[in-house]
XYZ file of C-alpha atoms in Angstrom:
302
model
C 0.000 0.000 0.000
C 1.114 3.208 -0.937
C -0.065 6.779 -1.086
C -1.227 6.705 -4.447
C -3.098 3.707 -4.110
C -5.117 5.501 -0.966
C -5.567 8.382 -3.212
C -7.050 6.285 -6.142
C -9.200 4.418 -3.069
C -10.946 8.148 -2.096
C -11.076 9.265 -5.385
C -13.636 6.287 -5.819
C -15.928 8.033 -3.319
C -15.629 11.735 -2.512
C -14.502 14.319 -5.096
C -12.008 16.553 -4.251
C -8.252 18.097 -4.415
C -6.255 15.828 -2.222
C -3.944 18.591 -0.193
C -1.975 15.582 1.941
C -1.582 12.066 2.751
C -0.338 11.078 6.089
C 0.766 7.766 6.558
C 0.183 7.001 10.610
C 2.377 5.238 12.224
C -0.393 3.063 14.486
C -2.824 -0.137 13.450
C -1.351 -3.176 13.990
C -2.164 -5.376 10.533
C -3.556 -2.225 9.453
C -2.692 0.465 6.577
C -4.118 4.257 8.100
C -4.195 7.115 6.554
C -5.426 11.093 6.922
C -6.038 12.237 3.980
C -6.428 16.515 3.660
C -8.565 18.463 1.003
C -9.315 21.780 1.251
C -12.374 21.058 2.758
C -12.505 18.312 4.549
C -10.082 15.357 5.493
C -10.749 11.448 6.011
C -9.142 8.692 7.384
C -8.691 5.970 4.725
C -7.487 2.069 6.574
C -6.518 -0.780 4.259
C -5.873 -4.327 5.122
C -4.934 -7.149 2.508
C -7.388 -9.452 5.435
C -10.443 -10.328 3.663
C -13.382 -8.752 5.258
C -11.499 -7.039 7.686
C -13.589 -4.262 8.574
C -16.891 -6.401 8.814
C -16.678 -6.227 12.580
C -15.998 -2.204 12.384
C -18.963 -1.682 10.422
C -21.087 -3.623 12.818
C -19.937 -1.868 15.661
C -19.470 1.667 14.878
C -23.417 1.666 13.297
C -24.367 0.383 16.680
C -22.071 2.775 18.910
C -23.430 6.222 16.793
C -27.026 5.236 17.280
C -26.549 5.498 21.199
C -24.545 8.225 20.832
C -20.966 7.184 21.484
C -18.374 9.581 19.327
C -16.837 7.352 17.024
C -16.252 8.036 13.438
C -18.923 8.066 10.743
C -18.363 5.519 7.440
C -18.562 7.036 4.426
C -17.665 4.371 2.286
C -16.012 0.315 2.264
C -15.420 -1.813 -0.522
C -12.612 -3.895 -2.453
C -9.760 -2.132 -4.314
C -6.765 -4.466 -5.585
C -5.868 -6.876 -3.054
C -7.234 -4.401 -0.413
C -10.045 -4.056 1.870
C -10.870 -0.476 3.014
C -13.073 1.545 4.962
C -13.341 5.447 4.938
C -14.022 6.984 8.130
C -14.993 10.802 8.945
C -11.980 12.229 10.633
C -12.617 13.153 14.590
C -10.701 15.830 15.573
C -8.726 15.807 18.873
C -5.577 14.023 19.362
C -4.725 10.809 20.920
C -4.740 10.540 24.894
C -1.131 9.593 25.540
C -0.198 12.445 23.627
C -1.673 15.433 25.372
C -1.713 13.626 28.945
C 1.356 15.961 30.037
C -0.295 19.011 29.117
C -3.874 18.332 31.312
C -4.750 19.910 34.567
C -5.967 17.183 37.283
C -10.154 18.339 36.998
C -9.063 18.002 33.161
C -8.319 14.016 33.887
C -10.951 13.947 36.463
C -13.153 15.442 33.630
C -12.370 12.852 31.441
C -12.353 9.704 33.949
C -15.968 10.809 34.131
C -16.990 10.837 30.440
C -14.973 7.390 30.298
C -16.968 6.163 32.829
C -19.921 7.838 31.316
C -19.555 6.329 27.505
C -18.692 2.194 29.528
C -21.448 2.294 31.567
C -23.350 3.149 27.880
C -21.864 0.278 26.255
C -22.711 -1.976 28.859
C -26.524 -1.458 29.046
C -26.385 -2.385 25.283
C -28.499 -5.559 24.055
C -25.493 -7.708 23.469
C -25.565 -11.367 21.248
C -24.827 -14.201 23.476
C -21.636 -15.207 23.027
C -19.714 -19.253 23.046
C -21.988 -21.212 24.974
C -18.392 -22.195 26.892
C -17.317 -19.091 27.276
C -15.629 -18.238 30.496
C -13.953 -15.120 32.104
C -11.472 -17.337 33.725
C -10.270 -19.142 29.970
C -9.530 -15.287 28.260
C -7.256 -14.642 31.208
C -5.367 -18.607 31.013
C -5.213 -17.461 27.147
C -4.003 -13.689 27.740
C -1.044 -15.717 30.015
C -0.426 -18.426 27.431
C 0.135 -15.637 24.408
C 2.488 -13.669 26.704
C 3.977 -16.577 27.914
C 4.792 -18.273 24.119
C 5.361 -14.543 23.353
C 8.163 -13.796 25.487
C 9.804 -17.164 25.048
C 9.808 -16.702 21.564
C 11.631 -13.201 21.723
C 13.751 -13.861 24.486
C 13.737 -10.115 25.990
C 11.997 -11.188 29.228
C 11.766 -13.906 31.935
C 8.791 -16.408 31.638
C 8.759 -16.978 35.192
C 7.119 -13.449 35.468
C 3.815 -15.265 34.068
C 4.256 -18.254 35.812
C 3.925 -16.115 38.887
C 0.280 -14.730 37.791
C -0.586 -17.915 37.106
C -0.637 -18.609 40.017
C -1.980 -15.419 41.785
C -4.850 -16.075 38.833
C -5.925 -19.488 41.172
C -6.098 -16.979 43.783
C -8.787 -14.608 42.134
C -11.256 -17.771 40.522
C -14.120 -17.368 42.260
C -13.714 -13.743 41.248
C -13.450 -14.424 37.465
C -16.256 -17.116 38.126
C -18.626 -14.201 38.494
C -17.500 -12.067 35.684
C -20.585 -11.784 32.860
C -20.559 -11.521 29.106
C -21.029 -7.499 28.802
C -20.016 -5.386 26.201
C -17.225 -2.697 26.523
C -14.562 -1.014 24.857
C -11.552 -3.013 25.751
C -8.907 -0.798 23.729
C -9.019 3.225 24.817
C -6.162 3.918 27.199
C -3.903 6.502 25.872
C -4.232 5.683 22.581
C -7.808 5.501 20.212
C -9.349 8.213 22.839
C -9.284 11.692 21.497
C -8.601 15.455 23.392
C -9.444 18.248 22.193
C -9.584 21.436 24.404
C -9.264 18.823 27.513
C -12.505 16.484 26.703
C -13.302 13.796 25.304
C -13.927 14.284 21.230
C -14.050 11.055 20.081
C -13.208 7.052 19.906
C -11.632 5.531 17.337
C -10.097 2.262 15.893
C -12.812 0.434 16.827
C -12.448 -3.139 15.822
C -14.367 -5.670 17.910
C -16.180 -5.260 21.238
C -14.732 -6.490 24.468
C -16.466 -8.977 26.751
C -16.311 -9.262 30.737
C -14.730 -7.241 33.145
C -14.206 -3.155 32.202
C -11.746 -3.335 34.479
C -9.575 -4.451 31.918
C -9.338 -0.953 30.501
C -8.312 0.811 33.286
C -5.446 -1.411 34.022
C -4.465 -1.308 30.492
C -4.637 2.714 30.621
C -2.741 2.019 34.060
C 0.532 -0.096 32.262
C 0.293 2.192 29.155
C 0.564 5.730 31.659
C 3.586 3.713 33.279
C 5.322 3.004 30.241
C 5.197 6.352 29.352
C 6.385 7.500 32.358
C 3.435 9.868 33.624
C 1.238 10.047 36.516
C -1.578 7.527 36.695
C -3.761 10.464 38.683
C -6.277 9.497 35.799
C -6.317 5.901 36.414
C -7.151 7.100 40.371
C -10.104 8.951 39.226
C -11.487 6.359 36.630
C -12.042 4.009 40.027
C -13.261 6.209 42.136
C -15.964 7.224 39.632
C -16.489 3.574 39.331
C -16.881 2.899 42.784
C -14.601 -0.013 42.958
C -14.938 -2.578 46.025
C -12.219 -4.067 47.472
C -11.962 -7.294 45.289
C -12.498 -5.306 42.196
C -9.452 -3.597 43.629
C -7.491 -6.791 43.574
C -8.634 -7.516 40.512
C -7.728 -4.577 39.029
C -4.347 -5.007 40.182
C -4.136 -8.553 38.644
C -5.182 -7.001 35.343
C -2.551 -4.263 35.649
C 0.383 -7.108 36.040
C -1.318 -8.846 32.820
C -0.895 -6.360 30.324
C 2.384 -5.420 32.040
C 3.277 -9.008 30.924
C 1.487 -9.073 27.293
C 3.397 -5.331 26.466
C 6.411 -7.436 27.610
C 5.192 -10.071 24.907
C 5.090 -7.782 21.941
C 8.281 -6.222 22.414
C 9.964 -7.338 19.169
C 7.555 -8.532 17.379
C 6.300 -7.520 13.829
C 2.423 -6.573 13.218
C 2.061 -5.926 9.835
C 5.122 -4.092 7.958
C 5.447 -2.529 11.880
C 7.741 -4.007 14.442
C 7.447 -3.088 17.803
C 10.170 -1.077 19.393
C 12.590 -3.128 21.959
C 15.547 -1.569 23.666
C 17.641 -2.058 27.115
C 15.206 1.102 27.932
C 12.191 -0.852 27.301
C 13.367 -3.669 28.776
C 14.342 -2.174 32.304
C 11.151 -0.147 32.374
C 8.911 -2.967 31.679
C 10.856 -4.980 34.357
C 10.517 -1.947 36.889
C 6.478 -1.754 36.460
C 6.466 -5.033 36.864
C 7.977 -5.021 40.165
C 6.008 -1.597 41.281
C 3.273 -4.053 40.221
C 3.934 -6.941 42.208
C 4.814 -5.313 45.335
C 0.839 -3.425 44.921
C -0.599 -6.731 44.417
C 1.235 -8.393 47.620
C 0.385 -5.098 50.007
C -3.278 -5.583 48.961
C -3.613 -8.825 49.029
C -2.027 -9.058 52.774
C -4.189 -6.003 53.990
């Protein structure tokens, strides 16, 4: 895929001078584009998956008709080996990226709208899913990718998921009461837009998550680490959650689980993108981990 090819994909659909093409550097399996006229711009994602964006279209129909900000579709189809989908471009920018510059009722601000935009989700009518679907097997399978994962790449210690592993035996009957509801599983500081410090839209939104929304939270929690801010949001987003105290443990568990799946990924290539790995990366990773673990003990012992 190249930037002629996404301008000969618009061209199909919307008439007008193309100004720019931006290629962006996120979307894992993914092709993404912005591309600029002088009176409007669109983002353009390609994938050489067969009916990749089936899924998408399903979901972000759904989302706009209860009012959740995502992007509207203007057009999908077939072009060469590629599958598209044109989106309306949200402005705002990612999360992660203006987190530095927001005051604390900012992030309290958006905890709330968060919150607000879950707890929509959720009350959504929502297929049934596997008849053996559990809570418990997505976490033994989120543990068995990380743990093949970081074997494979050799950048981390396997032992570190043998250890939640274990403190997963510890949190069953917990899991054993998680339900199949709907919620977005993949806003942290990335694919949640700022603009003017609120909330201006969701985006990349390629399947629905299942189960516990505490999920989110701890991913937002690993992702704030890793980039070395405050996690003053992450505070906020459970208190306007009301979390109890085994939700709290939970939440901790989840936190150590995606610490352990971004450990997984260092390395690896998604696409024609490889994930960046360093002795940087490494010792952060490591260091959250720890931070992590000690969290999880204190809690678990008070």
């Amino acid at each position: 895929m190249d930037e002629k090819t996404a301008s000969q994909i618009l061209k199909q659909h919307i008439s007008m001078q193309i100004n720019k093409i931006e290629r962006c550097g996120i979307g894992h399996g993914n092709y993404v584009y912005i591309i600029s006229g002088e009176t409007a711009r669109y983002v353009l994602r390609c994938s050489e998956e067969a009916h990749a964006y089936k899924d998408t279209i399903y979901w972000l129909k759904r989302l706009r008709k209860i009012n959740i900000p995502v992007p509207e579709i203007i057009a999908d189809g077939k072009y060469q080996n590629y599958g598209y989908i044109i989106l309306s471009y949200l402005n705002g920018r990612d999360f992660g990226i203006v987190y530095p510059t927001l005051k604390d009722e900012e992030k309290r601000s958006i905890a709330r709208e968060v919150v607000r935009i879950q707890n929509t989700v959720a009350a959504m009518e929502f297929e049934s899913v596997e008849k053996d679907w559990t809570w418990n097997s997505f976490i033994q399978n989120m543990l068995g990718r990380a743990k093949e994962r970081i074997e494979k790449n050799g950048y981390f210690d396997g032992n570190k998921v043998e250890r939640l592993w274990e403190i997963s035996g510890m949190l069953r009957d917990y899991f054993g009461q998680v339900k199949p509801i709907a919620y977005l599983d993949d806003i942290s500081t990335k694919n949640l837009l700022i603009e003017n410090g609120k909330v201006s839209g969701v985006i990349d939104i390629d399947w629905m998550g299942v189960g516990d929304k505490l999920t989110y939270v701890a991913m937002s929690n690993v992702a704030l680490l890793n980039m070395g801010y405050d996690t003053v949001y992450v505070k906020y987003l459970l208190e306007e959650m009301k979390i109890n105290p085994a939700e709290r443990k939970a939440f901790l568990f989840y936190s150590l689980l995606f610490c352990v799946d971004f450990m997984g990924e260092r390395g690896m290539w998604f696409g024609d993108k490889k994930v960046d790995v360093n002795e940087g990366v490494i010792s952060r990773l490591n260091q959250i981990y720890d931070k992590l673990m000690l969290e999880w003990n204190f809690e678990w012992n008070s």
